Coordinates of C-alpha atoms in Angstrom, one line a residue:
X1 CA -24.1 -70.5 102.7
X2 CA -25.3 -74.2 102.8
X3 CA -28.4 -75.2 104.9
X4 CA -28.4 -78.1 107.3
X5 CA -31.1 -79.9 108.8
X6 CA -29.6 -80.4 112.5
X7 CA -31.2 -82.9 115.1
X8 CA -30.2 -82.3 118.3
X9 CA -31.1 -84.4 121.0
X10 CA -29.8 -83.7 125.4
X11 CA -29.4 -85.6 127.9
X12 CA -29.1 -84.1 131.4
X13 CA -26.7 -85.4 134.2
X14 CA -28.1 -86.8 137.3
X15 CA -26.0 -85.0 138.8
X16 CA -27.1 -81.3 137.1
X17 CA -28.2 -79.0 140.0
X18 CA -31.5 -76.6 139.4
X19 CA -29.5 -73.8 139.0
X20 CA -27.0 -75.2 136.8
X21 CA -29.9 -76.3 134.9
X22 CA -31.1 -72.5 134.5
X23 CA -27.9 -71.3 134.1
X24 CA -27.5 -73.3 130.8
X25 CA -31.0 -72.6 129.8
X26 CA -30.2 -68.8 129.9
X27 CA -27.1 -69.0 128.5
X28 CA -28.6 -70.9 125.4
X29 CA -31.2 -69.1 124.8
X30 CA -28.9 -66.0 124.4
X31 CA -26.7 -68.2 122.2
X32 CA -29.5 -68.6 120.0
X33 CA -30.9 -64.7 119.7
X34 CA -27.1 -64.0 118.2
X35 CA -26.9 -66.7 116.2
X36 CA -30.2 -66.2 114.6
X37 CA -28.7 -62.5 114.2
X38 CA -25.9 -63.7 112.6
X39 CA -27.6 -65.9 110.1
X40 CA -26.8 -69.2 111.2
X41 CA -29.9 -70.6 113.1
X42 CA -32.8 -70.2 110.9
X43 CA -35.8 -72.3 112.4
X44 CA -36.2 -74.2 115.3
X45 CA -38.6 -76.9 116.1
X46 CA -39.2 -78.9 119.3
X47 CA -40.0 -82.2 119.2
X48 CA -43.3 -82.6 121.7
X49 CA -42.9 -84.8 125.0
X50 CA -38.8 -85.0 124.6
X51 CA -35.9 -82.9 125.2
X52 CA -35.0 -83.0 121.4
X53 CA -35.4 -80.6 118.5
X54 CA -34.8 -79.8 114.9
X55 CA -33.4 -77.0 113.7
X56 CA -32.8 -75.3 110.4
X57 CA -29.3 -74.2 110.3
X58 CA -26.5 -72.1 107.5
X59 CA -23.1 -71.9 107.4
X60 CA -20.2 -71.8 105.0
X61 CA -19.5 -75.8 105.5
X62 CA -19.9 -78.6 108.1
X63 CA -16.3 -77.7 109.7
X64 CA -18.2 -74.1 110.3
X65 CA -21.5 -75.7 111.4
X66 CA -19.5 -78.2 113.6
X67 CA -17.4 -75.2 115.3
X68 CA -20.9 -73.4 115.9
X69 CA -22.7 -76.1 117.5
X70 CA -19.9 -77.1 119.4
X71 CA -20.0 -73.6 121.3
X72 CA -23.4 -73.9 122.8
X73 CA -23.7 -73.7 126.1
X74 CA -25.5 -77.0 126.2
X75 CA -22.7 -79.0 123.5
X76 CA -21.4 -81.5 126.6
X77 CA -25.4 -82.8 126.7
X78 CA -26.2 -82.9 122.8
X79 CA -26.6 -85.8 120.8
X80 CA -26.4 -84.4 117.2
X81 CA -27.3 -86.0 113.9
X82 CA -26.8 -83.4 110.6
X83 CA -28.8 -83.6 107.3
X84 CA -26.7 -81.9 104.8
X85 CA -29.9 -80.3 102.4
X86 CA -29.3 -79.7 98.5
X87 CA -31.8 -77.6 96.1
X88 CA -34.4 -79.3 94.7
X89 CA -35.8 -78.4 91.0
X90 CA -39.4 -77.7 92.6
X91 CA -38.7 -76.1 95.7
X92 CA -41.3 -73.2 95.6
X93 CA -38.9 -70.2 96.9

């Protein structure tokens, strides 16, 4: 599998309801657990004060990583920006 550095910033609608909002939330964060189970989501970072974060993510290409980012609950608000990461001679693992 190939690692990717992912950027992923949201924007809410005005318009998003409270419980929409925790609807999505939930749903996400389940999205996560099984991804994480399945290999894919690695690491996860958020990025202090903003509704952004940086993730450490695997899969078998970017068409792969595209179609599982693109079925998160929370895809229609993402901005995403994807780092495509290659060996390096002195990485220590």
């Amino acid at each position: 599998m190939q690692e990717y550095l992912v950027n992923i910033q949201i924007t809410w609608p005005d318009d998003m309801t409270d419980k929409q909002l925790e609807q999505i939330t939930v749903e996400e964060r389940e999205m996560a657990k099984t991804r994480t189970k399945e290999g894919h989501l690695v690491r996860m970072w958020r990025v202090p004060g903003r509704r952004e974060n940086w993730g450490l993510w695997r899969a078998k290409n970017t068409s792969e990583l595209h179609e599982i980012i693109a079925k998160l609950p929370v895809w229609p608000y993402m901005d995403v920006k994807v780092h495509s990461l290659a060996e390096h001679p002195v990485d220590p693992q």
